[in-house]
Coordinates of C-alpha atoms and ligand atoms in Angstrom, one line a residue:
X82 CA 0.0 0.0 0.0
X83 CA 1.3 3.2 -0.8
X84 CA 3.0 5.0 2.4
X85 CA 2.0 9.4 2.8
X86 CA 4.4 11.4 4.3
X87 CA 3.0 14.1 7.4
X88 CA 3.8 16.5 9.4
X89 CA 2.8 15.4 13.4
X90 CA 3.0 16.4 16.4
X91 CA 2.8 13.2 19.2
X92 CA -0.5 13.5 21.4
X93 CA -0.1 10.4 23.1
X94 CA 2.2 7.0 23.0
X95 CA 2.2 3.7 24.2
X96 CA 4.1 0.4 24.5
X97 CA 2.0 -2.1 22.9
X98 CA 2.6 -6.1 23.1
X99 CA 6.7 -6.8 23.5
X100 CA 8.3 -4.4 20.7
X101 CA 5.1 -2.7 18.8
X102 CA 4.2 1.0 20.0
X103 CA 1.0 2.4 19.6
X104 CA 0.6 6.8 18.7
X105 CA -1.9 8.7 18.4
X106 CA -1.0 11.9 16.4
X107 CA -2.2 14.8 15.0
X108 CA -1.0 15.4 12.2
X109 CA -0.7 18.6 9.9
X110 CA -2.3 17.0 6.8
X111 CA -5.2 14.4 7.8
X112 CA -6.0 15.4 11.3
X113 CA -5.9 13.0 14.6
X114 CA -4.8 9.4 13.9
X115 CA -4.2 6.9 16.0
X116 CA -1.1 4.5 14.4
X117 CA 0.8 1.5 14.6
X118 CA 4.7 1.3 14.7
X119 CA 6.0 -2.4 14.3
X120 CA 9.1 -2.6 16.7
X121 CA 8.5 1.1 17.8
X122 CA 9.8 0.0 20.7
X123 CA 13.2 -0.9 19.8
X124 CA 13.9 0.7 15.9
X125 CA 15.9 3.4 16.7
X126 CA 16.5 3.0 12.5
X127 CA 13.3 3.7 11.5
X128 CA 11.7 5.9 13.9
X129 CA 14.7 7.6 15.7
X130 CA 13.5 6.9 19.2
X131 CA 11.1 9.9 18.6
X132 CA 7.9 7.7 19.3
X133 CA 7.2 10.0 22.5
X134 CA 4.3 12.9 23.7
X135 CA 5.0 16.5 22.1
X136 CA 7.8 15.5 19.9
X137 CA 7.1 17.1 16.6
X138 CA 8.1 14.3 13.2
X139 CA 8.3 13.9 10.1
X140 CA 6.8 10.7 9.2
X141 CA 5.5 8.1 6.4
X142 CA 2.5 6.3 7.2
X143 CA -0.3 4.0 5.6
X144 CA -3.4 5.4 6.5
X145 CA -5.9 3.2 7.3
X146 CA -9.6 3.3 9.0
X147 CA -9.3 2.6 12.4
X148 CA -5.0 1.8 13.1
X149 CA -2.7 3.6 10.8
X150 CA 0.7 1.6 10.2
X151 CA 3.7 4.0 10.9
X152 CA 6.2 3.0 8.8
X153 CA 9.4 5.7 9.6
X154 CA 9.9 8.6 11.4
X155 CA 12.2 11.8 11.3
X156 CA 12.5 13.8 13.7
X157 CA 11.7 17.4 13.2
X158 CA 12.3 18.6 16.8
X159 CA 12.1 16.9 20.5
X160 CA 11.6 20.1 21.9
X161 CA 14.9 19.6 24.5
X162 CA 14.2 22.5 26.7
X163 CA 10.8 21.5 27.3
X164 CA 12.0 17.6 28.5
X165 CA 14.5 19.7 30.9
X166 CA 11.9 21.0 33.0
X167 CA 8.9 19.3 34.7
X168 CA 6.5 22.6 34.8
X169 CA 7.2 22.3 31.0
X170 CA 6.5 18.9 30.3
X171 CA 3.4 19.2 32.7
X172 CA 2.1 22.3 30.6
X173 CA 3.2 20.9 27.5
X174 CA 1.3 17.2 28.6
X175 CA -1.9 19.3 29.4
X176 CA -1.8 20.5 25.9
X177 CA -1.7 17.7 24.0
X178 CA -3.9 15.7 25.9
X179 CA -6.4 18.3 26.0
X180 CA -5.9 18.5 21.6
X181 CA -6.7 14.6 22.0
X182 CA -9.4 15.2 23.5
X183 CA -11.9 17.5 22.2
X184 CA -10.5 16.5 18.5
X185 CA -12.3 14.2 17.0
X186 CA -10.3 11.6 14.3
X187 CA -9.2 12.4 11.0
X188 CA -10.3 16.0 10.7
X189 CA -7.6 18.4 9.5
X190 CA -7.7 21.2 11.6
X191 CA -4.4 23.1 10.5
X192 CA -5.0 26.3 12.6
X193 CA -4.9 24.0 15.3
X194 CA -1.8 22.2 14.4
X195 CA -0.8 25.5 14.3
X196 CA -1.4 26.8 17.8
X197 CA -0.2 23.4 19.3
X198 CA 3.5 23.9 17.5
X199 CA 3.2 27.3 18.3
X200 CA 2.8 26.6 22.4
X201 CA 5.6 23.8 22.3
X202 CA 8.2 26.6 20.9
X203 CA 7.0 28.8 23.6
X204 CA 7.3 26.6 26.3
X205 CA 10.2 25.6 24.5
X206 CA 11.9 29.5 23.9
X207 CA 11.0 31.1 27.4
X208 CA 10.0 30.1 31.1
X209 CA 6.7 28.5 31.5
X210 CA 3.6 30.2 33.0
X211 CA 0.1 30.6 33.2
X212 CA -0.6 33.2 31.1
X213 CA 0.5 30.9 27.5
X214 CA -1.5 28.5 29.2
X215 CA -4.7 31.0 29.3
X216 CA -3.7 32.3 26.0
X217 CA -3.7 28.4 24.5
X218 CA -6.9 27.7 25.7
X219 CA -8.8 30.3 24.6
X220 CA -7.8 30.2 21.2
X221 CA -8.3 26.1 21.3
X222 CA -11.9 26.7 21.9
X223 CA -12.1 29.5 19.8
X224 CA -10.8 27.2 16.6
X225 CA -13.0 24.1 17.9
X226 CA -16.0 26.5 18.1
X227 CA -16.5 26.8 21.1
X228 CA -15.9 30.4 21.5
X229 CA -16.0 32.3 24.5
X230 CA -18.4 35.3 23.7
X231 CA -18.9 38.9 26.3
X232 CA -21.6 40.1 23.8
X233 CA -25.0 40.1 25.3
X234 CA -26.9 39.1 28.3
X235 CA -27.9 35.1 27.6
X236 CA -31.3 36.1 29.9
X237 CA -32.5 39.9 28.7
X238 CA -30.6 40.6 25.9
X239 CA -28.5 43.5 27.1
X240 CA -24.9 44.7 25.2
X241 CA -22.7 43.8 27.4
X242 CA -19.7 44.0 25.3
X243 CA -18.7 47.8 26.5
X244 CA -19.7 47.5 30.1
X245 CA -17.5 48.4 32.8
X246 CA -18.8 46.3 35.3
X247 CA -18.4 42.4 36.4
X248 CA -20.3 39.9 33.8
X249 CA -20.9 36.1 34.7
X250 CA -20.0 33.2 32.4
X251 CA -21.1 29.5 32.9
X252 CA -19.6 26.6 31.5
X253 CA -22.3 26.2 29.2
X254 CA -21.0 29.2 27.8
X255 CA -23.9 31.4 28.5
X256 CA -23.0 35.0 29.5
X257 CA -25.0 37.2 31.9
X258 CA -25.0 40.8 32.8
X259 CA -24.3 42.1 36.2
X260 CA -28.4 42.3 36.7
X261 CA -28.8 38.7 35.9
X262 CA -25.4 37.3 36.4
X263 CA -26.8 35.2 39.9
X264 CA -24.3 32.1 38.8
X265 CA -21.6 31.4 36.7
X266 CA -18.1 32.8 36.5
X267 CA -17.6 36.5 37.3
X268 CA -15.7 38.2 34.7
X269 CA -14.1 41.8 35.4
X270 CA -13.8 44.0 32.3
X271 CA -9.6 43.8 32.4
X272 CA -10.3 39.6 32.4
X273 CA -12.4 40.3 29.5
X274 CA -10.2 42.7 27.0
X275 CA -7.4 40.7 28.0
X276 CA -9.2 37.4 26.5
X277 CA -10.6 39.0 23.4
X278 CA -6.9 40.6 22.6
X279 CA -5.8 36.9 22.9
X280 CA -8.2 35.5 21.0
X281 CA -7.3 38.2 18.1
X282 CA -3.7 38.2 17.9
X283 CA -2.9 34.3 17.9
X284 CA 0.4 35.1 18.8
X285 CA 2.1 33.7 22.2
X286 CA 3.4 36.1 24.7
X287 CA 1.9 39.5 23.5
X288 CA -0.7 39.0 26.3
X289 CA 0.1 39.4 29.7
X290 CA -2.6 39.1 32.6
X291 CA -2.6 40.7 36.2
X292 CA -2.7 38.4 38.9
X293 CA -6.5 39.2 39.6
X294 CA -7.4 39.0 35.3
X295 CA -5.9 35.5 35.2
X296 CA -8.1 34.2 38.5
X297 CA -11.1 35.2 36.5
X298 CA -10.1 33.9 33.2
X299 CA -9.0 30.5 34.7
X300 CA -11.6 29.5 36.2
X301 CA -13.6 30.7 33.6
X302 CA -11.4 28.4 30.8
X303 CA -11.1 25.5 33.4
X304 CA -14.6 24.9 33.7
X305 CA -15.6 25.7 30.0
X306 CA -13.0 23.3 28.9
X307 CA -14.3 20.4 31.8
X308 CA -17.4 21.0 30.4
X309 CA -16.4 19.0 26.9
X310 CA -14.9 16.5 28.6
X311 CA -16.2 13.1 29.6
X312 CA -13.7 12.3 32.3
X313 CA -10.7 14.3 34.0
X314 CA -7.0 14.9 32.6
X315 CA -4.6 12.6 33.6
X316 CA -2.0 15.8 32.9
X317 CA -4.3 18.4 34.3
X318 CA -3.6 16.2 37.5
X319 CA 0.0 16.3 36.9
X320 CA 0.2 19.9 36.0
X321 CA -1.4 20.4 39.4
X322 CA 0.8 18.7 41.2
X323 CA 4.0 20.1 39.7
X324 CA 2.1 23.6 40.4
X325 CA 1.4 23.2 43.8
X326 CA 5.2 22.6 44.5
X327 CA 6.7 25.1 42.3
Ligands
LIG36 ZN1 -29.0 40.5 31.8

């Protein structure tokens, strides 16, 4: 069968029987794809001992419905800095598992791809904090549609977009103005501008949040982002961990 040759980025990796290794990748040109390598585990020949989370390759693969069959890998970049440093790896675990996740298989989604790369060479380029993290997630549900909107009152219908006051925002993603705004997520003004400047400039690092801006916005993004899921994070339970002791 004739092999295709992707760009990927590893989402997740395991050992599978004594030398096979199952990936699931997403990959530049077809999307999320879950594939075999034959002897994964031990072929440093053919796949460079790249099989790993986050690494970014350059591969040939069969496609095939259901288990792809990997047949070699290059390796485009490891991302070193990141492996050096276990807030990295947790933030940079969180993100792909979270891009496994809420993508579902074998649809191209290239200004995904894009943001994923573009947060590895972050993490990879400068010290790791919450505000990439933020800046990641908003933009995530913004490209899977799920975008976080401060336009008008979910209950009476009122612009919100240019008020100064506190908003409320639900996981659901309803909004609500300060009238009607008895649950949900309070949302100060700063919280909001800085997550709409975020969400227009795609580009890491131009957005900086004040302590109290990214309170608001996390727990905003955190339970927005629970709400697509159908069981916790493994890595969101790592990333905690490695949090709570930094
Ligand atoms: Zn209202």
């Amino acid at each position: 069968m004739q092999a295709t040759e992707c760009e990927a980025v590893v989402l997740a990796a395991m050992d599978y029987g004594e030398s096979d290794r199952i990936v699931t990748l997403f990959t530049h040109e077809h999307g999320k794809i879950r594939a075999i390598a034959r002897h994964g585990k031990k072929s440093v020949k053919r796949f460079s001992g790249a099989l790993e989370v986050f690494a970014r390759l350059h591969l040939q693969l069969v496609l095939k419905e259901g288990l792809s069959s990997l047949r070699t890998t290059e390796i485009v970049t490891v991302f070193p800095h990141i492996r050096d440093d276990l807030l990295k790896i947790g933030y940079a675990g969180y993100a792909c598992e979270v891009v496994d996740r809420l993508l579902p298989e074998a649809m191209g989604n290239q200004r995904l791809f894009r943001l994923l790369v573009s947060y590895l060479e972050q993490l990879d380029a400068f010290p790791a904090g919450a505000d990439d993290r933020r800046f990641f997630e908003v933009n995530l549900l913004k490209i899977l549609g799920y975008r976080l909107s401060f336009e008008t009152c979910s209950r009476c219908g009122t612009s919100v977009r240019s008020s100064s006051g506190t908003i409320y925002c639900t996981s659901a993603g309803e909004t609500f103005c300060s009238d009607c705004g008895t649950s949900g997520y309070p949302l100060g003004q700063e919280a909001r501008t800085l997550l709409q400047k975020a969400m227009a400039t795609g580009r890491f690092g131009a957005i900086r949040f004040s302590e109290n801006s990214l309170r608001e916005a996390g727990a905003v993004l955190d339970a927005v982002v629970a709400s697509h899921l159908t069981r916790p994070l493994h890595s969101l339970q790592f990333l905690q961990q490695v949090l709570g002791v930094h």
